[in-house]
Amino acid sequence: MPLSVTGRETRPRQRLGHGLRTVSDIAKLAGLLAFVSGAALTLGSDGASAQAAGQSDRGQARKAAAPKSAVAPKAAAQPAPAPTGKPAERLLVEAAELIYDNDNNTVTARGNAELHYGPRTLQADRVRYDRASSRVFAEGNVRLTDETGAVVTGDTMELTDDFRNGFVDALRIQQTVEMRGQPVRTRFSAPRGERVEGEQTTFESGTYTACEPCKNNPETPPLWQVRAAKIIHNNETHIIGFEESTLEIAGIPVGYLPYFEAPDPTVKRKTGFLTPRFITSTALGSGISTPFFINVAPNFDITLTPSFLSEQGILGQGELRHRLDTGTYTIRASGIFQTTPSAFLPGPLGAGDRDFRGSIETTGQFYINDRWRTGWDVVGVTDKWFLDNYRVRNSSITTDYFREAVSTAYLIGQGDRSWFEARAYYFKGLSSYDWQKEQPVVAPVIDYDKRINGPGFLGGEVRFEANITHLDREATDFQAIPRTGSYYFNPTVNGTTYSLYETCTTFTRSTCIIRGLSGSNTRASAQLSWRRTFIDDAGQVFTPFAYLRTDAFFVDPRNSGYQNALAQTISTTDSDFSGRVMPAVGLDYRYPFVSNFGPLGVHTLEPIAQVVIRPSETHIGRLPNEDAQSLVFDDTSLFEWDKFSGYDRVEGGVRTNLGAQYSVVTPSGWYANVMFGESIQVAGVNSFRRGDLANVGLDSGLERRESDYVGRFQLSPNQNISFVTRARFEQRDFTVNRLETGVIARLNPFAPIDLSMFYSYYAAQPLLGFNNRREGLTASATYHITPNWFVTGSALVDLTHYLDVRDNFANAYTSYLANPVGAAPVYTNPGRANLAGLSIGGGYQDECTTFSLNYIVSPTAAALGVTERNRTVLLRVELKTLGEVDLRQNVNIASTADGIAATR
């Protein structure tokens, strides 16, 4: 190992006549650097030791004229042998003084001593090597930095000559690790640390924390720390053991464990127990989940989570994750043999008649090559309530309100200008309103999209789109208009009557619509389109376009089964094969006027006109409509060639779309946009005037020759504030039929507040089953009291709930008059504003701790059929690098219909 030395002054303590030893003896100090691998327990390195032997200096010192302190020439640096099998490393020693004491057989580097060995650096006020005892001492502001940036500090360090055993006084270790993409700095400290056989480091009376010390008062205890009588770090197993450990919050002991161990922060995956989760529930009782993680291989792991429940027994859960060269897959399974099924309502309201309940979920995605991939996301449950009753995490659930578990498998291919996707779907309804027989099985759904440059003189872009969809449904999905409160089943449990699965009272075209038709339905669609944009010298933009759409339907209605035959009384569906062809030509015209007003910004006024010429749509109301029911007419769909949302419907007739928009962009960052327009049916049959089996098109604003007006206003004064309003107005008197307005704002630096507020209004659409207007408000805000403390809240307000309560009472009272048995229904006025959802809470967050406490009122009535809102208190505490705990407590005081029995 080559040795380089910088020393300004050499002081022999006694006689100059004795031969000086070469400073290459200080090469022994190189092994001190190996101590970082053992002392820095957060690194988890193997702590390979190094040993360098010094050689005797054969030169003699020149006699100096000065009596005590003479400046001697630099001694020749002699190379020390490198460890076997490793390349030679150069040890660089820098110090204000290098002192050789031949009588005591020591060599000392003093005054800002600094040793560099490869990527490691040792700094101290004084470093001394005692050749007689073969020990190395570093003292005074000792600081050791390794190649990862980890820093070990102490008052003194003492090592044996093989550097496998040693001590550090006033030890402090600091290291930066990464967690969830964020850097976290960990700290260990101890009055004394001991290194044993190069593999194990022991800290007496040690502490550990991931919190930064207080800048103004570093002696103040951190927000949290673990204090232990002994902390043992094994570099080989990368395990940290804590003996007689106490968790302190702000210096106050709050928890005690006689012993626990955890992997050091360098370990990303380690077999062992994870943070437990505590459970409390009326139906489940009290319990605890104890996850156990098994690291099978770097790309393969298993997590087993038994949950011990006082009321229901043991819930077993397991998860397998496996990453391969071409993709990944996961499998999750859970199950329980219930000891108290009666804690849940009986079927069809709950799973009280089941002993075994469980679920299985699997996901996967694999890349076939750089253009093709395949995968799946599949879930199966024994009953619709299991996932919620037992709080089983499931990624396939769509929303928190209208809930369903969606299973899908897919094959996707992508080219430079093409796209292919094939999927299959299975929908599992999780709402009390969902009847599984009405849910379709959709397989396959195949989409293909290809774009090429237009040929020859045509130019522009040619696009080919194709779709094939097949689905099966066991029972027809009926809905009454207006909704009369008619249901398939009305079971009574414990004196409470529940309504399940909506249907119609009378099955006629004017009183009943069909959301989904029973039987088998296959459709194949293809569309070939062309478009090209021309801009003349005046700046006018002309975009001619044309398309040809073809559809083939193969329909096999199922008339057997409960009420399925009644669909024929509403509309006669074309059976077997039906074809549909829709050619179209059109022109899109825009003429933007642009002016630059300097500091007032760039202003653009753009009139827009579009005409689409095509024949009338055929087979309206005689073909199923499964994928084109979400028709919304607003500013975003005004200039669509076909305003239907899916392939089952196609817009026909000659239609003109007119509008204009005005935009402003200023140098200071302001942006504003206003848009207004309408759509006019010029000739042919208006596709939106004649409703299909689901009445799509009616009450849409497009059903008359001249449509409703649509508009948009958007304003963003800067990047922190955004305001947008969309509206649809009655064409005759400007009555608002649809309004959505909202603002998102971050008020910094004026105020430490983040807020959002949205208001929605939808006029009644009785022909679609919405007898009353729908109106609501949602708002949320977060106030940052300090950079660490915050309070937050959100609310969902239903402003028309009282109208539904009134109608339900009217239906119930009418039924009572027809059959006056029992007590007459009593009307309870719920008030004009109904608080459908609420969340209030607060918390604290810094570099090492996250704490939050929230009270949540969820609008679960439509999701789970509950008779009151779901009230939950949620507490979450995370001590970074140690773990996190989530506690959830349901605080409902009344019975619910989510599968939990009202009485026991």
Short mmCIF file of N, CA and C in Angstrom, two decimals, residues 208-327:
data_model
loop_
_atom_site.label_atom_id
_atom_site.label_comp_id
_atom_site.label_asym_id
_atom_site.label_seq_id
_atom_site.Cartn_x
_atom_site.Cartn_y
_atom_site.Cartn_z
N TYR A 208 -31.34 5.57 19.60
CA TYR A 208 -31.54 5.58 18.16
C TYR A 208 -32.71 6.49 17.84
N THR A 209 -32.59 7.29 16.77
CA THR A 209 -33.68 8.15 16.31
C THR A 209 -33.46 8.48 14.85
N ALA A 210 -34.53 8.89 14.19
CA ALA A 210 -34.44 9.41 12.82
C ALA A 210 -34.78 10.89 12.80
N CYS A 211 -34.84 11.54 13.96
CA CYS A 211 -35.22 12.94 14.08
C CYS A 211 -33.99 13.83 14.07
N GLU A 212 -34.13 15.00 13.45
CA GLU A 212 -33.06 15.98 13.48
C GLU A 212 -33.01 16.64 14.86
N PRO A 213 -31.80 16.95 15.36
CA PRO A 213 -31.72 17.67 16.64
C PRO A 213 -32.22 19.09 16.50
N CYS A 214 -32.69 19.62 17.59
CA CYS A 214 -33.18 21.00 17.60
C CYS A 214 -32.03 21.94 17.28
N LYS A 215 -32.24 22.83 16.31
CA LYS A 215 -31.17 23.72 15.90
C LYS A 215 -30.82 24.73 17.00
N ASN A 216 -31.84 25.23 17.70
CA ASN A 216 -31.60 26.24 18.73
C ASN A 216 -31.08 25.62 20.03
N ASN A 217 -31.48 24.37 20.29
CA ASN A 217 -31.08 23.72 21.53
C ASN A 217 -30.81 22.24 21.25
N PRO A 218 -29.61 21.92 20.78
CA PRO A 218 -29.33 20.53 20.41
C PRO A 218 -29.45 19.54 21.55
N GLU A 219 -29.38 20.03 22.80
CA GLU A 219 -29.46 19.13 23.93
C GLU A 219 -30.89 18.69 24.23
N THR A 220 -31.89 19.34 23.61
CA THR A 220 -33.28 18.95 23.82
C THR A 220 -33.52 17.56 23.25
N PRO A 221 -34.20 16.68 23.99
CA PRO A 221 -34.48 15.35 23.45
C PRO A 221 -35.24 15.43 22.14
N PRO A 222 -34.95 14.53 21.19
CA PRO A 222 -35.71 14.54 19.93
C PRO A 222 -37.17 14.18 20.16
N LEU A 223 -37.97 14.37 19.12
CA LEU A 223 -39.40 14.08 19.25
C LEU A 223 -39.61 12.65 19.69
N TRP A 224 -38.85 11.72 19.14
CA TRP A 224 -38.89 10.34 19.61
C TRP A 224 -37.51 9.72 19.49
N GLN A 225 -37.23 8.79 20.36
CA GLN A 225 -36.01 8.02 20.30
C GLN A 225 -36.21 6.71 21.04
N VAL A 226 -35.43 5.72 20.64
CA VAL A 226 -35.40 4.44 21.34
C VAL A 226 -34.14 4.42 22.20
N ARG A 227 -34.33 4.24 23.50
CA ARG A 227 -33.20 4.16 24.43
C ARG A 227 -33.11 2.72 24.93
N ALA A 228 -31.93 2.13 24.83
CA ALA A 228 -31.76 0.72 25.21
C ALA A 228 -30.52 0.56 26.07
N ALA A 229 -30.61 -0.41 26.99
CA ALA A 229 -29.43 -0.73 27.80
C ALA A 229 -28.30 -1.22 26.93
N LYS A 230 -28.64 -1.91 25.87
CA LYS A 230 -27.61 -2.41 24.96
C LYS A 230 -28.21 -2.52 23.56
N ILE A 231 -27.48 -2.02 22.59
CA ILE A 231 -27.86 -2.15 21.19
C ILE A 231 -26.77 -2.95 20.50
N ILE A 232 -27.16 -4.03 19.86
CA ILE A 232 -26.19 -4.94 19.23
C ILE A 232 -26.48 -4.97 17.73
N HIS A 233 -25.46 -4.66 16.95
CA HIS A 233 -25.61 -4.67 15.50
C HIS A 233 -24.69 -5.75 14.92
N ASN A 234 -25.29 -6.69 14.22
CA ASN A 234 -24.53 -7.77 13.57
C ASN A 234 -24.40 -7.43 12.10
N ASN A 235 -23.15 -7.21 11.67
CA ASN A 235 -22.93 -6.81 10.28
C ASN A 235 -23.16 -7.94 9.29
N GLU A 236 -23.09 -9.16 9.75
CA GLU A 236 -23.27 -10.29 8.86
C GLU A 236 -24.74 -10.54 8.57
N THR A 237 -25.56 -10.47 9.62
CA THR A 237 -27.00 -10.68 9.43
C THR A 237 -27.76 -9.39 9.22
N HIS A 238 -27.11 -8.24 9.44
CA HIS A 238 -27.73 -6.92 9.28
C HIS A 238 -28.95 -6.78 10.20
N ILE A 239 -28.82 -7.31 11.41
CA ILE A 239 -29.89 -7.23 12.39
C ILE A 239 -29.44 -6.34 13.55
N ILE A 240 -30.35 -5.49 14.00
CA ILE A 240 -30.11 -4.65 15.17
C ILE A 240 -31.00 -5.16 16.30
N GLY A 241 -30.39 -5.50 17.41
CA GLY A 241 -31.13 -5.96 18.58
C GLY A 241 -31.12 -4.91 19.67
N PHE A 242 -32.28 -4.70 20.29
CA PHE A 242 -32.42 -3.73 21.38
C PHE A 242 -32.78 -4.49 22.65
N GLU A 243 -31.94 -4.34 23.69
CA GLU A 243 -32.20 -4.98 24.98
C GLU A 243 -32.64 -3.93 25.98
N GLU A 244 -33.69 -4.29 26.75
CA GLU A 244 -34.23 -3.37 27.76
C GLU A 244 -34.50 -2.00 27.13
N SER A 245 -35.33 -2.01 26.07
CA SER A 245 -35.54 -0.80 25.28
C SER A 245 -36.78 -0.04 25.74
N THR A 246 -36.71 1.26 25.60
CA THR A 246 -37.81 2.16 25.96
C THR A 246 -38.02 3.16 24.84
N LEU A 247 -39.27 3.32 24.42
CA LEU A 247 -39.61 4.36 23.44
C LEU A 247 -39.92 5.64 24.19
N GLU A 248 -39.22 6.71 23.83
CA GLU A 248 -39.43 8.00 24.47
C GLU A 248 -40.02 8.98 23.47
N ILE A 249 -41.04 9.69 23.90
CA ILE A 249 -41.63 10.78 23.12
C ILE A 249 -41.32 12.08 23.85
N ALA A 250 -40.56 12.94 23.18
CA ALA A 250 -40.14 14.21 23.78
C ALA A 250 -39.45 13.97 25.12
N GLY A 251 -38.69 12.90 25.21
CA GLY A 251 -37.96 12.60 26.42
C GLY A 251 -38.74 11.87 27.49
N ILE A 252 -40.02 11.60 27.24
CA ILE A 252 -40.88 10.92 28.22
C ILE A 252 -41.08 9.48 27.79
N PRO A 253 -40.74 8.50 28.63
CA PRO A 253 -40.96 7.09 28.27
C PRO A 253 -42.44 6.78 28.12
N VAL A 254 -42.80 6.14 26.99
CA VAL A 254 -44.19 5.80 26.74
C VAL A 254 -44.38 4.32 26.44
N GLY A 255 -43.31 3.58 26.26
CA GLY A 255 -43.44 2.16 25.96
C GLY A 255 -42.17 1.43 26.29
N TYR A 256 -42.32 0.15 26.61
CA TYR A 256 -41.17 -0.65 27.03
C TYR A 256 -41.26 -2.03 26.41
N LEU A 257 -40.11 -2.54 25.93
CA LEU A 257 -40.00 -3.91 25.47
C LEU A 257 -38.69 -4.47 26.02
N PRO A 258 -38.74 -5.66 26.61
CA PRO A 258 -37.50 -6.24 27.12
C PRO A 258 -36.51 -6.55 26.01
N TYR A 259 -37.03 -6.90 24.83
CA TYR A 259 -36.13 -7.15 23.71
C TYR A 259 -36.92 -7.10 22.41
N PHE A 260 -36.35 -6.45 21.42
CA PHE A 260 -36.89 -6.57 20.06
C PHE A 260 -35.74 -6.32 19.10
N GLU A 261 -35.92 -6.79 17.90
CA GLU A 261 -34.89 -6.62 16.89
C GLU A 261 -35.53 -6.25 15.57
N ALA A 262 -34.73 -5.62 14.72
CA ALA A 262 -35.20 -5.17 13.42
C ALA A 262 -34.02 -5.13 12.47
N PRO A 263 -34.28 -5.26 11.17
CA PRO A 263 -33.18 -5.12 10.21
C PRO A 263 -32.69 -3.68 10.17
N ASP A 264 -31.41 -3.50 9.87
CA ASP A 264 -30.91 -2.13 9.77
C ASP A 264 -31.46 -1.49 8.49
N PRO A 265 -31.40 -0.15 8.40
CA PRO A 265 -32.05 0.54 7.27
C PRO A 265 -31.50 0.20 5.90
N THR A 266 -30.32 -0.45 5.83
CA THR A 266 -29.83 -0.85 4.52
C THR A 266 -30.58 -2.05 3.97
N VAL A 267 -31.29 -2.74 4.83
CA VAL A 267 -32.01 -3.95 4.41
C VAL A 267 -33.37 -3.55 3.86
N LYS A 268 -33.62 -3.85 2.62
CA LYS A 268 -34.91 -3.55 1.99
C LYS A 268 -35.90 -4.69 2.20
N ARG A 269 -35.40 -5.91 2.36
CA ARG A 269 -36.27 -7.06 2.49
C ARG A 269 -35.65 -7.99 3.52
N LYS A 270 -36.42 -8.37 4.52
CA LYS A 270 -35.90 -9.23 5.58
C LYS A 270 -37.04 -10.05 6.16
N THR A 271 -36.82 -11.34 6.32
CA THR A 271 -37.82 -12.20 6.94
C THR A 271 -38.04 -11.79 8.38
N GLY A 272 -39.29 -11.66 8.76
CA GLY A 272 -39.59 -11.29 10.14
C GLY A 272 -40.98 -10.69 10.26
N PHE A 273 -41.36 -10.33 11.48
CA PHE A 273 -42.67 -9.75 11.75
C PHE A 273 -42.70 -8.29 11.32
N LEU A 274 -43.85 -7.88 10.78
CA LEU A 274 -44.10 -6.49 10.43
C LEU A 274 -44.94 -5.84 11.52
N THR A 275 -45.22 -4.55 11.36
CA THR A 275 -45.98 -3.82 12.36
C THR A 275 -47.37 -4.43 12.52
N PRO A 276 -47.79 -4.77 13.72
CA PRO A 276 -49.13 -5.34 13.91
C PRO A 276 -50.22 -4.30 13.71
N ARG A 277 -51.42 -4.78 13.47
CA ARG A 277 -52.58 -3.90 13.31
C ARG A 277 -53.65 -4.34 14.30
N PHE A 278 -54.20 -3.37 15.01
CA PHE A 278 -55.22 -3.67 16.01
C PHE A 278 -56.61 -3.48 15.41
N ILE A 279 -57.54 -4.33 15.83
CA ILE A 279 -58.88 -4.37 15.25
C ILE A 279 -59.90 -4.28 16.37
N THR A 280 -60.94 -3.49 16.14
CA THR A 280 -62.07 -3.47 17.06
C THR A 280 -63.34 -3.21 16.25
N SER A 281 -64.35 -4.04 16.45
CA SER A 281 -65.59 -3.96 15.68
C SER A 281 -66.68 -4.69 16.44
N THR A 282 -67.91 -4.23 16.28
CA THR A 282 -69.03 -4.88 16.94
C THR A 282 -69.16 -6.33 16.50
N ALA A 283 -69.04 -6.57 15.20
CA ALA A 283 -69.24 -7.92 14.69
C ALA A 283 -67.99 -8.78 14.82
N LEU A 284 -66.81 -8.17 14.74
CA LEU A 284 -65.58 -8.94 14.78
C LEU A 284 -65.00 -9.05 16.18
N GLY A 285 -65.37 -8.13 17.04
CA GLY A 285 -64.79 -8.10 18.36
C GLY A 285 -63.47 -7.36 18.36
N SER A 286 -62.67 -7.61 19.36
CA SER A 286 -61.32 -7.03 19.44
C SER A 286 -60.32 -8.05 18.94
N GLY A 287 -59.24 -7.54 18.35
CA GLY A 287 -58.26 -8.47 17.83
C GLY A 287 -57.00 -7.77 17.38
N ILE A 288 -56.10 -8.58 16.86
CA ILE A 288 -54.83 -8.08 16.39
C ILE A 288 -54.40 -8.88 15.17
N SER A 289 -53.82 -8.18 14.19
CA SER A 289 -53.23 -8.82 13.01
C SER A 289 -51.72 -8.75 13.14
N THR A 290 -51.06 -9.88 12.90
CA THR A 290 -49.60 -9.95 13.05
C THR A 290 -48.98 -10.42 11.75
N PRO A 291 -48.68 -9.50 10.83
CA PRO A 291 -48.08 -9.90 9.55
C PRO A 291 -46.69 -10.47 9.73
N PHE A 292 -46.39 -11.53 9.00
CA PHE A 292 -45.06 -12.13 9.00
C PHE A 292 -44.57 -12.18 7.56
N PHE A 293 -43.43 -11.52 7.32
CA PHE A 293 -42.87 -11.40 5.97
C PHE A 293 -41.79 -12.45 5.78
N ILE A 294 -41.86 -13.18 4.65
CA ILE A 294 -40.88 -14.21 4.33
C ILE A 294 -40.17 -13.80 3.05
N ASN A 295 -38.88 -13.52 3.16
CA ASN A 295 -38.08 -13.14 2.00
C ASN A 295 -37.53 -14.40 1.34
N VAL A 296 -38.30 -14.96 0.44
CA VAL A 296 -37.91 -16.22 -0.21
C VAL A 296 -36.69 -16.01 -1.09
N ALA A 297 -36.68 -14.92 -1.84
CA ALA A 297 -35.59 -14.59 -2.75
C ALA A 297 -35.66 -13.09 -3.01
N PRO A 298 -34.62 -12.53 -3.61
CA PRO A 298 -34.67 -11.08 -3.89
C PRO A 298 -35.86 -10.67 -4.75
N ASN A 299 -36.39 -11.59 -5.52
CA ASN A 299 -37.52 -11.27 -6.40
C ASN A 299 -38.79 -12.04 -6.02
N PHE A 300 -38.84 -12.56 -4.80
CA PHE A 300 -39.96 -13.44 -4.44
C PHE A 300 -40.18 -13.33 -2.94
N ASP A 301 -41.40 -13.00 -2.52
CA ASP A 301 -41.68 -12.93 -1.09
C ASP A 301 -43.11 -13.34 -0.80
N ILE A 302 -43.35 -13.69 0.45
CA ILE A 302 -44.67 -14.12 0.93
C ILE A 302 -44.94 -13.40 2.25
N THR A 303 -46.16 -12.90 2.40
CA THR A 303 -46.58 -12.29 3.66
C THR A 303 -47.79 -13.05 4.19
N LEU A 304 -47.66 -13.59 5.38
CA LEU A 304 -48.74 -14.31 6.05
C LEU A 304 -49.25 -13.45 7.20
N THR A 305 -50.59 -13.23 7.24
CA THR A 305 -51.17 -12.33 8.23
C THR A 305 -52.33 -13.01 8.93
N PRO A 306 -52.09 -13.69 10.03
CA PRO A 306 -53.21 -14.19 10.83
C PRO A 306 -53.78 -13.05 11.68
N SER A 307 -55.11 -12.98 11.75
CA SER A 307 -55.79 -12.00 12.58
C SER A 307 -56.62 -12.75 13.62
N PHE A 308 -56.37 -12.47 14.86
CA PHE A 308 -57.05 -13.16 15.95
C PHE A 308 -58.19 -12.29 16.45
N LEU A 309 -59.43 -12.73 16.21
CA LEU A 309 -60.63 -11.94 16.48
C LEU A 309 -61.43 -12.61 17.60
N SER A 310 -61.79 -11.85 18.59
CA SER A 310 -62.46 -12.41 19.76
C SER A 310 -63.84 -12.95 19.44
N GLU A 311 -64.53 -12.42 18.43
CA GLU A 311 -65.89 -12.84 18.14
C GLU A 311 -66.00 -13.83 16.99
N GLN A 312 -64.99 -13.87 16.10
CA GLN A 312 -65.14 -14.67 14.88
C GLN A 312 -64.04 -15.71 14.69
N GLY A 313 -63.02 -15.72 15.51
CA GLY A 313 -61.97 -16.71 15.36
C GLY A 313 -60.75 -16.15 14.66
N ILE A 314 -60.13 -16.95 13.82
CA ILE A 314 -58.88 -16.57 13.16
C ILE A 314 -59.14 -16.32 11.68
N LEU A 315 -58.83 -15.11 11.25
CA LEU A 315 -58.87 -14.75 9.84
C LEU A 315 -57.47 -14.91 9.27
N GLY A 316 -57.34 -15.77 8.28
CA GLY A 316 -56.05 -15.98 7.65
C GLY A 316 -55.94 -15.21 6.35
N GLN A 317 -54.82 -14.54 6.16
CA GLN A 317 -54.55 -13.81 4.94
C GLN A 317 -53.13 -14.09 4.49
N GLY A 318 -52.95 -14.19 3.19
CA GLY A 318 -51.63 -14.43 2.63
C GLY A 318 -51.45 -13.69 1.32
N GLU A 319 -50.24 -13.24 1.07
CA GLU A 319 -49.94 -12.54 -0.17
C GLU A 319 -48.60 -13.04 -0.70
N LEU A 320 -48.58 -13.37 -1.98
CA LEU A 320 -47.38 -13.82 -2.67
C LEU A 320 -47.06 -12.82 -3.77
N ARG A 321 -45.81 -12.39 -3.83
CA ARG A 321 -45.35 -11.47 -4.88
C ARG A 321 -44.11 -12.05 -5.54
N HIS A 322 -44.11 -12.05 -6.86
CA HIS A 322 -43.01 -12.67 -7.61
C HIS A 322 -42.70 -11.81 -8.83
N ARG A 323 -41.47 -11.37 -8.91
CA ARG A 323 -41.02 -10.60 -10.07
C ARG A 323 -40.11 -11.47 -10.93
N LEU A 324 -40.43 -11.57 -12.22
CA LEU A 324 -39.66 -12.37 -13.17
C LEU A 324 -38.98 -11.45 -14.18
N ASP A 325 -38.26 -12.03 -15.09
CA ASP A 325 -37.53 -11.22 -16.07
C ASP A 325 -38.47 -10.40 -16.93
N THR A 326 -39.65 -10.93 -17.22
CA THR A 326 -40.55 -10.25 -18.15
C THR A 326 -41.76 -9.62 -17.48
N GLY A 327 -41.88 -9.71 -16.16
CA GLY A 327 -43.04 -9.11 -15.52
C GLY A 327 -43.18 -9.55 -14.07
#
